[in-house]
PDB file of C-alpha atoms in Angstrom:
ATOM      1  CA  MET I  23     -50.124  11.993 -43.701  1.00 81.00           C
ATOM      2  CA  ALA I  24     -47.664  12.898 -46.475  1.00 96.00           C
ATOM      3  CA  VAL I  25     -44.536  10.815 -47.095  1.00 97.00           C
ATOM      4  CA  ILE I  26     -41.785  12.531 -49.067  1.00 98.00           C
ATOM      5  CA  ALA I  27     -38.802  10.409 -50.116  1.00 96.00           C
ATOM      6  CA  LEU I  28     -35.615  12.095 -51.308  1.00 95.00           C
ATOM      7  CA  ALA I  29     -33.718  10.003 -53.830  1.00 89.00           C
ATOM      8  CA  ASN I  30     -30.652  10.337 -56.013  1.00 83.00           C
ATOM      9  CA  PRO I  31     -28.025   7.596 -56.520  1.00 68.00           C
ATOM     10  CA  LYS I  32     -25.279  10.223 -56.427  1.00 67.00           C
ATOM     11  CA  GLY I  33     -23.987  11.259 -53.031  1.00 69.00           C
ATOM     12  CA  GLY I  34     -23.683  14.976 -52.388  1.00 71.00           C
ATOM     13  CA  ALA I  35     -26.698  15.926 -54.491  1.00 78.00           C
ATOM     14  CA  GLY I  36     -28.291  17.745 -51.564  1.00 89.00           C
ATOM     15  CA  LYS I  37     -30.770  15.127 -50.316  1.00 93.00           C
ATOM     16  CA  SER I  38     -30.037  15.588 -46.628  1.00 95.00           C
ATOM     17  CA  THR I  39     -29.846  19.380 -46.812  1.00 96.00           C
ATOM     18  CA  THR I  40     -33.142  19.563 -48.697  1.00 97.00           C
ATOM     19  CA  ALA I  41     -34.801  17.190 -46.224  1.00 97.00           C
ATOM     20  CA  LEU I  42     -33.567  19.093 -43.165  1.00 98.00           C
ATOM     21  CA  VAL I  43     -34.391  22.547 -44.544  1.00 98.00           C
ATOM     22  CA  LEU I  44     -37.926  21.526 -45.546  1.00 98.00           C
ATOM     23  CA  ALA I  45     -38.595  19.549 -42.369  1.00 98.00           C
ATOM     24  CA  THR I  46     -37.474  22.276 -39.974  1.00 98.00           C
ATOM     25  CA  THR I  47     -39.212  25.008 -41.985  1.00 98.00           C
ATOM     26  CA  LEU I  48     -42.537  23.157 -41.866  1.00 98.00           C
ATOM     27  CA  ALA I  49     -42.053  22.399 -38.169  1.00 97.00           C
ATOM     28  CA  ALA I  50     -41.469  26.110 -37.530  1.00 96.00           C
ATOM     29  CA  GLN I  51     -44.965  26.648 -38.953  1.00 95.00           C
ATOM     30  CA  GLU I  52     -46.338  24.256 -36.305  1.00 95.00           C
ATOM     31  CA  ALA I  53     -46.656  21.219 -38.572  1.00 97.00           C
ATOM     32  CA  SER I  54     -45.734  17.873 -37.000  1.00 97.00           C
ATOM     33  CA  VAL I  55     -42.764  16.435 -38.876  1.00 98.00           C
ATOM     34  CA  ALA I  56     -40.528  13.367 -38.785  1.00 98.00           C
ATOM     35  CA  VAL I  57     -37.375  12.543 -40.720  1.00 98.00           C
ATOM     36  CA  ILE I  58     -36.291   8.969 -41.307  1.00 97.00           C
ATOM     37  CA  ASP I  59     -32.534   9.095 -41.821  1.00 96.00           C
ATOM     38  CA  SER I  60     -31.513   6.055 -43.873  1.00 93.00           C
ATOM     39  CA  ASP I  61     -28.371   7.654 -45.288  1.00 89.00           C
ATOM     40  CA  PRO I  62     -25.400   5.479 -44.163  1.00 88.00           C
ATOM     41  CA  ASN I  63     -23.584   8.628 -42.995  1.00 89.00           C
ATOM     42  CA  ARG I  64     -26.577   9.607 -40.823  1.00 93.00           C
ATOM     43  CA  PRO I  65     -26.211  13.384 -41.354  1.00 94.00           C
ATOM     44  CA  ILE I  66     -29.590  14.266 -39.855  1.00 97.00           C
ATOM     45  CA  MET I  67     -29.065  11.939 -36.895  1.00 96.00           C
ATOM     46  CA  LYS I  68     -25.774  13.771 -36.283  1.00 96.00           C
ATOM     47  CA  TRP I  69     -27.588  17.110 -36.602  1.00 97.00           C
ATOM     48  CA  SER I  70     -30.067  15.969 -33.958  1.00 96.00           C
ATOM     49  CA  ALA I  71     -27.266  14.793 -31.641  1.00 95.00           C
ATOM     50  CA  ARG I  72     -25.593  18.228 -31.804  1.00 95.00           C
ATOM     51  CA  ARG I  73     -28.690  20.084 -30.692  1.00 93.00           C
ATOM     52  CA  SER I  74     -28.710  21.771 -27.308  1.00 85.00           C
ATOM     53  CA  ALA I  75     -32.430  22.550 -27.583  1.00 87.00           C
ATOM     54  CA  HIS I  76     -35.424  20.276 -28.033  1.00 91.00           C
ATOM     55  CA  SER I  77     -35.651  19.050 -31.607  1.00 91.00           C
ATOM     56  CA  PRO I  78     -38.551  20.524 -33.595  1.00 93.00           C
ATOM     57  CA  ILE I  79     -38.750  17.285 -35.580  1.00 96.00           C
ATOM     58  CA  GLU I  80     -38.627  13.607 -34.744  1.00 97.00           C
ATOM     59  CA  VAL I  81     -35.504  12.019 -36.220  1.00 97.00           C
ATOM     60  CA  ILE I  82     -35.530   8.262 -36.733  1.00 96.00           C
ATOM     61  CA  GLY I  83     -32.455   6.191 -37.553  1.00 93.00           C
ATOM     62  CA  ASP I  84     -31.401   2.554 -37.429  1.00 88.00           C
ATOM     63  CA  VAL I  85     -33.743   1.505 -40.226  1.00 92.00           C
ATOM     64  CA  GLY I  86     -32.905  -1.132 -42.808  1.00 89.00           C
ATOM     65  CA  GLU I  87     -34.604  -2.779 -45.735  1.00 90.00           C
ATOM     66  CA  THR I  88     -36.636  -5.032 -43.430  1.00 92.00           C
ATOM     67  CA  SER I  89     -37.861  -2.177 -41.217  1.00 94.00           C
ATOM     68  CA  ILE I  90     -38.190   0.830 -43.518  1.00 96.00           C
ATOM     69  CA  ILE I  91     -41.823   0.196 -44.456  1.00 95.00           C
ATOM     70  CA  LYS I  92     -42.912  -0.229 -40.832  1.00 96.00           C
ATOM     71  CA  ALA I  93     -41.015   2.934 -39.874  1.00 96.00           C
ATOM     72  CA  ILE I  94     -42.728   4.910 -42.626  1.00 97.00           C
ATOM     73  CA  GLU I  95     -46.182   3.564 -41.809  1.00 96.00           C
ATOM     74  CA  ARG I  96     -45.781   4.217 -38.088  1.00 96.00           C
ATOM     75  CA  SER I  97     -44.495   7.766 -38.585  1.00 96.00           C
ATOM     76  CA  SER I  98     -47.144   8.646 -41.154  1.00 96.00           C
ATOM     77  CA  THR I  99     -49.902   7.807 -38.682  1.00 96.00           C
ATOM     78  CA  LEU I 100     -48.384  10.153 -36.095  1.00 96.00           C
ATOM     79  CA  ARG I 101     -46.988  13.034 -38.165  1.00 97.00           C
ATOM     80  CA  GLN I 102     -48.328  15.335 -40.849  1.00 96.00           C
ATOM     81  CA  PHE I 103     -45.114  15.106 -42.856  1.00 98.00           C
ATOM     82  CA  VAL I 104     -42.574  12.297 -43.025  1.00 98.00           C
ATOM     83  CA  PHE I 105     -39.347  12.900 -44.934  1.00 98.00           C
ATOM     84  CA  VAL I 106     -37.251   9.866 -45.869  1.00 97.00           C
ATOM     85  CA  ASP I 107     -33.610  10.720 -46.553  1.00 95.00           C
ATOM     86  CA  LEU I 108     -32.498   7.786 -48.700  1.00 91.00           C
ATOM     87  CA  GLU I 109     -29.045   6.358 -49.230  1.00 80.00           C
ATOM     88  CA  GLY I 110     -27.195   7.363 -52.370  1.00 73.00           C
ATOM     89  CA  THR I 111     -27.550   4.060 -54.170  1.00 71.00           C
ATOM     90  CA  ALA I 112     -30.208   1.920 -55.805  1.00 68.00           C
ATOM     91  CA  SER I 113     -31.157  -0.715 -53.240  1.00 81.00           C
ATOM     92  CA  LYS I 114     -34.072  -2.708 -51.903  1.00 87.00           C
ATOM     93  CA  LEU I 115     -34.430  -0.182 -49.063  1.00 91.00           C
ATOM     94  CA  VAL I 116     -34.705   2.674 -51.573  1.00 89.00           C
ATOM     95  CA  SER I 117     -37.249   0.753 -53.649  1.00 89.00           C
ATOM     96  CA  ARG I 118     -39.386  -0.020 -50.613  1.00 92.00           C
ATOM     97  CA  ALA I 119     -39.333   3.580 -49.427  1.00 93.00           C
ATOM     98  CA  ILE I 120     -40.290   4.848 -52.886  1.00 92.00           C
ATOM     99  CA  SER I 121     -43.178   2.396 -52.979  1.00 92.00           C
ATOM    100  CA  ARG I 122     -44.662   4.066 -49.870  1.00 93.00           C
ATOM    101  CA  ALA I 123     -44.016   7.672 -50.885  1.00 94.00           C
ATOM    102  CA  ASP I 124     -46.701  10.202 -51.746  1.00 95.00           C
ATOM    103  CA  LEU I 125     -43.990  12.223 -53.468  1.00 95.00           C
ATOM    104  CA  VAL I 126     -40.423  11.432 -54.480  1.00 94.00           C
ATOM    105  CA  LEU I 127     -38.166  14.481 -54.600  1.00 94.00           C
ATOM    106  CA  VAL I 128     -35.043  14.115 -56.737  1.00 91.00           C
ATOM    107  CA  PRO I 129     -32.458  16.751 -55.757  1.00 92.00           C
ATOM    108  CA  ILE I 130     -30.023  17.571 -58.564  1.00 89.00           C
ATOM    109  CA  GLN I 131     -27.105  19.981 -58.611  1.00 87.00           C
ATOM    110  CA  PRO I 132     -26.777  21.918 -61.879  1.00 83.00           C
ATOM    111  CA  SER I 133     -24.006  19.764 -63.337  1.00 76.00           C
ATOM    112  CA  PRO I 134     -23.939  17.127 -66.106  1.00 70.00           C
ATOM    113  CA  LEU I 135     -22.946  14.345 -63.692  1.00 70.00           C
ATOM    114  CA  ASP I 136     -25.711  15.146 -61.229  1.00 68.00           C
ATOM    115  CA  SER I 137     -28.208  15.340 -64.054  1.00 68.00           C
ATOM    116  CA  GLU I 138     -27.179  11.907 -65.309  1.00 68.00           C
ATOM    117  CA  GLU I 139     -27.432  10.352 -61.844  1.00 64.00           C
ATOM    118  CA  GLY I 140     -30.753  12.087 -61.257  1.00 67.00           C
ATOM    119  CA  GLY I 141     -31.963  10.376 -64.399  1.00 73.00           C
ATOM    120  CA  ARG I 142     -31.135   7.032 -62.783  1.00 72.00           C
ATOM    121  CA  ALA I 143     -33.348   7.939 -59.825  1.00 77.00           C
ATOM    122  CA  LEU I 144     -36.211   8.795 -62.171  1.00 79.00           C
ATOM    123  CA  ALA I 145     -35.690   5.480 -63.982  1.00 80.00           C
ATOM    124  CA  LEU I 146     -35.916   3.666 -60.628  1.00 80.00           C
ATOM    125  CA  ILE I 147     -39.208   5.394 -59.897  1.00 84.00           C
ATOM    126  CA  ALA I 148     -40.503   4.277 -63.309  1.00 85.00           C
ATOM    127  CA  GLU I 149     -39.516   0.686 -62.485  1.00 85.00           C
ATOM    128  CA  GLU I 150     -41.402   0.871 -59.186  1.00 83.00           C
ATOM    129  CA  GLU I 151     -44.451   2.212 -60.995  1.00 86.00           C
ATOM    130  CA  GLU I 152     -44.340  -0.774 -63.331  1.00 87.00           C
ATOM    131  CA  VAL I 153     -44.100  -3.232 -60.446  1.00 85.00           C
ATOM    132  CA  LEU I 154     -46.792  -1.536 -58.353  1.00 86.00           C
ATOM    133  CA  LYS I 155     -48.979  -0.718 -61.368  1.00 86.00           C
ATOM    134  CA  ARG I 156     -49.666   2.773 -60.036  1.00 88.00           C
ATOM    135  CA  HIS I 157     -48.392   6.276 -60.605  1.00 89.00           C
ATOM    136  CA  ILE I 158     -45.756   7.586 -58.174  1.00 88.00           C
ATOM    137  CA  GLN I 159     -45.686  11.365 -58.017  1.00 91.00           C
ATOM    138  CA  CYS I 160     -42.185  12.752 -58.395  1.00 91.00           C
ATOM    139  CA  ALA I 161     -40.502  16.116 -58.853  1.00 93.00           C
ATOM    140  CA  VAL I 162     -36.975  17.381 -59.425  1.00 92.00           C
ATOM    141  CA  VAL I 163     -35.526  20.157 -57.282  1.00 94.00           C
ATOM    142  CA  LEU I 164     -32.325  21.946 -58.229  1.00 93.00           C
ATOM    143  CA  THR I 165     -29.953  22.406 -55.298  1.00 94.00           C
ATOM    144  CA  ARG I 166     -26.944  24.573 -54.442  1.00 92.00           C
ATOM    145  CA  THR I 167     -27.825  27.045 -57.167  1.00 93.00           C
ATOM    146  CA  ASN I 168     -26.813  30.677 -57.435  1.00 92.00           C
ATOM    147  CA  PRO I 169     -29.845  32.820 -56.538  1.00 90.00           C
ATOM    148  CA  VAL I 170     -28.771  35.537 -58.995  1.00 88.00           C
ATOM    149  CA  ILE I 171     -27.119  33.883 -62.007  1.00 85.00           C
ATOM    150  CA  LYS I 172     -28.212  30.780 -63.934  1.00 85.00           C
ATOM    151  CA  THR I 173     -25.255  28.812 -65.285  1.00 83.00           C
ATOM    152  CA  ARG I 174     -25.148  27.284 -68.758  1.00 83.00           C
ATOM    153  CA  HIS I 175     -25.450  23.810 -67.228  1.00 79.00           C
ATOM    154  CA  GLU I 176     -28.461  24.887 -65.173  1.00 85.00           C
ATOM    155  CA  ARG I 177     -30.246  26.278 -68.205  1.00 87.00           C
ATOM    156  CA  ALA I 178     -29.488  23.105 -70.161  1.00 84.00           C
ATOM    157  CA  ILE I 179     -30.787  20.872 -67.359  1.00 82.00           C
ATOM    158  CA  ILE I 180     -33.984  22.894 -67.028  1.00 85.00           C
ATOM    159  CA  SER I 181     -34.572  22.716 -70.785  1.00 86.00           C
ATOM    160  CA  GLY I 182     -33.939  18.967 -70.812  1.00 81.00           C
ATOM    161  CA  LEU I 183     -36.360  18.320 -67.958  1.00 78.00           C
ATOM    162  CA  GLU I 184     -39.033  20.445 -69.600  1.00 81.00           C
ATOM    163  CA  ARG I 185     -38.609  18.631 -72.932  1.00 81.00           C
ATOM    164  CA  ALA I 186     -38.963  15.305 -71.117  1.00 76.00           C
ATOM    165  CA  GLY I 187     -42.190  16.492 -69.494  1.00 79.00           C
ATOM    166  CA  LEU I 188     -40.799  16.027 -65.983  1.00 81.00           C
ATOM    167  CA  HIS I 189     -42.003  18.083 -63.031  1.00 89.00           C
ATOM    168  CA  LEU I 190     -39.343  20.589 -62.004  1.00 91.00           C
ATOM    169  CA  LEU I 191     -40.030  22.668 -58.905  1.00 95.00           C
ATOM    170  CA  GLN I 192     -39.975  26.377 -59.709  1.00 94.00           C
ATOM    171  CA  ASN I 193     -38.188  27.128 -56.443  1.00 96.00           C
ATOM    172  CA  GLN I 194     -34.634  25.927 -55.972  1.00 96.00           C
ATOM    173  CA  LEU I 195     -32.565  25.289 -52.866  1.00 97.00           C
ATOM    174  CA  HIS I 196     -29.934  27.978 -53.196  1.00 96.00           C
ATOM    175  CA  HIS I 197     -26.335  27.699 -52.115  1.00 95.00           C
ATOM    176  CA  ARG I 198     -26.432  29.362 -48.700  1.00 96.00           C
ATOM    177  CA  GLN I 199     -23.936  29.339 -45.851  1.00 96.00           C
ATOM    178  CA  ALA I 200     -26.841  29.145 -43.419  1.00 97.00           C
ATOM    179  CA  TYR I 201     -27.861  25.682 -44.654  1.00 97.00           C
ATOM    180  CA  GLN I 202     -24.418  24.269 -43.899  1.00 96.00           C
ATOM    181  CA  ALA I 203     -24.370  26.062 -40.547  1.00 97.00           C
ATOM    182  CA  MET I 204     -27.523  24.174 -39.549  1.00 97.00           C
ATOM    183  CA  PHE I 205     -25.580  20.897 -39.653  1.00 97.00           C
ATOM    184  CA  LEU I 206     -22.511  22.394 -37.993  1.00 94.00           C
ATOM    185  CA  HIS I 207     -24.406  23.825 -35.004  1.00 94.00           C
ATOM    186  CA  GLY I 208     -27.348  21.430 -34.795  1.00 96.00           C
ATOM    187  CA  SER I 209     -29.641  24.399 -35.333  1.00 96.00           C
ATOM    188  CA  THR I 210     -32.697  25.426 -37.277  1.00 97.00           C
ATOM    189  CA  LEU I 211     -32.553  28.510 -39.481  1.00 97.00           C
ATOM    190  CA  ASP I 212     -34.430  30.488 -36.834  1.00 96.00           C
ATOM    191  CA  GLU I 213     -31.840  29.572 -34.197  1.00 96.00           C
ATOM    192  CA  LEU I 214     -28.790  30.743 -36.163  1.00 96.00           C
ATOM    193  CA  ARG I 215     -27.202  34.066 -35.166  1.00 94.00           C
ATOM    194  CA  ALA I 216     -26.687  36.781 -37.743  1.00 92.00           C
ATOM    195  CA  SER I 217     -23.423  37.691 -36.020  1.00 92.00           C
ATOM    196  CA  GLU I 218     -22.038  34.238 -36.831  1.00 90.00           C
ATOM    197  CA  VAL I 219     -23.651  33.321 -40.164  1.00 95.00           C
ATOM    198  CA  ASN I 220     -24.271  35.438 -43.248  1.00 94.00           C
ATOM    199  CA  GLY I 221     -27.489  35.521 -45.247  1.00 95.00           C
ATOM    200  CA  ILE I 222     -29.876  33.994 -42.708  1.00 97.00           C
ATOM    201  CA  ALA I 223     -32.864  36.095 -43.799  1.00 97.00           C
ATOM    202  CA  GLU I 224     -32.307  35.180 -47.456  1.00 97.00           C
ATOM    203  CA  ALA I 225     -32.038  31.499 -46.547  1.00 97.00           C
ATOM    204  CA  GLN I 226     -35.254  31.671 -44.526  1.00 97.00           C
ATOM    205  CA  LYS I 227     -37.071  33.276 -47.447  1.00 98.00           C
ATOM    206  CA  ASN I 228     -35.741  30.653 -49.852  1.00 98.00           C
ATOM    207  CA  ALA I 229     -36.692  27.809 -47.489  1.00 98.00           C
ATOM    208  CA  MET I 230     -40.209  29.148 -47.005  1.00 98.00           C
ATOM    209  CA  SER I 231     -40.776  29.522 -50.756  1.00 97.00           C
ATOM    210  CA  LEU I 232     -39.655  25.951 -51.337  1.00 98.00           C
ATOM    211  CA  ALA I 233     -41.817  24.666 -48.475  1.00 98.00           C
ATOM    212  CA  ARG I 234     -44.858  26.472 -49.838  1.00 97.00           C
ATOM    213  CA  GLU I 235     -44.364  24.923 -53.254  1.00 97.00           C
ATOM    214  CA  LEU I 236     -43.982  21.487 -51.697  1.00 97.00           C
ATOM    215  CA  VAL I 237     -47.318  21.956 -49.950  1.00 96.00           C
ATOM    216  CA  GLU I 238     -48.924  22.965 -53.246  1.00 95.00           C
ATOM    217  CA  VAL I 239     -47.534  19.870 -54.968  1.00 95.00           C
ATOM    218  CA  LEU I 240     -48.921  17.663 -52.203  1.00 93.00           C
ATOM    219  CA  ALA I 241     -52.333  19.391 -52.226  1.00 82.00           C
ATOM    220  CA  PRO I 242     -55.196  18.975 -51.879  1.00 54.00           C
ATOM    221  CA  GLU I 243     -54.951  16.208 -49.264  1.00 51.00           C
ATOM    222  CA  PRO I 244     -52.589  17.923 -46.777  1.00 46.00           C
ATOM    223  CA  ALA I 245     -53.819  21.435 -47.566  1.00 44.00           C
ATOM    224  CA  ASN I 246     -56.033  21.654 -44.475  1.00 48.00           C
ATOM    225  CA  VAL I 247     -53.023  20.785 -42.346  1.00 48.00           C
ATOM    226  CA  LEU I 248     -50.748  23.483 -43.740  1.00 52.00           C
ATOM    227  CA  GLU I 249     -52.794  26.639 -43.846  1.00 52.00           C
ATOM    228  CA  CYS I 250     -50.204  27.998 -41.442  1.00 45.00           C
ATOM    229  CA  VAL I 251     -47.403  27.765 -44.033  1.00 51.00           C
TER     230      VAL I 251
END
């Protein structure tokens, strides 16, 4: 029902982490969720392969520029949420995925380089809008931020986005050990053990706040689906 593409030409911006955290958090609230992993490194496919338990989300790989649209359309008829983790480059596959998205999330770390590359992603969305002659909803989410202290770069990025009139999510994906542990163990946040990983409760709270805001951004169409979140 809702297709969310995660795009940023810069690798390491937090696309895969954001996709996995949001997807598993929504699935934990009994939403049906799929992730299309089109990142060449296949981080979410690897996460799925490490799991000892049944996956709470459907993970789809082996998609290319000729099959991405069919994969999105198929998944969106079967699942309430479809996340598309895009490769860190501007390509025909990325353009095609963006053209089918209900929302494009642009993860940006609070650094000048990430901000510049995030701007390239926003420019690509604008190009797709021109070609398609329709508005493509997009939002920026800051990733790997300190939950307590805002850095000078973070404040500058926030001010710049606000001046440009761009939609910045109020909730950020904080830098949490638990998010990295998910990939290491093939786990969801709920499956991690407090004896092995620090800050699980804080990570769960952060993930839920971000998921709730995502639902609000996508409303009203999916709202009836996500009353549980």
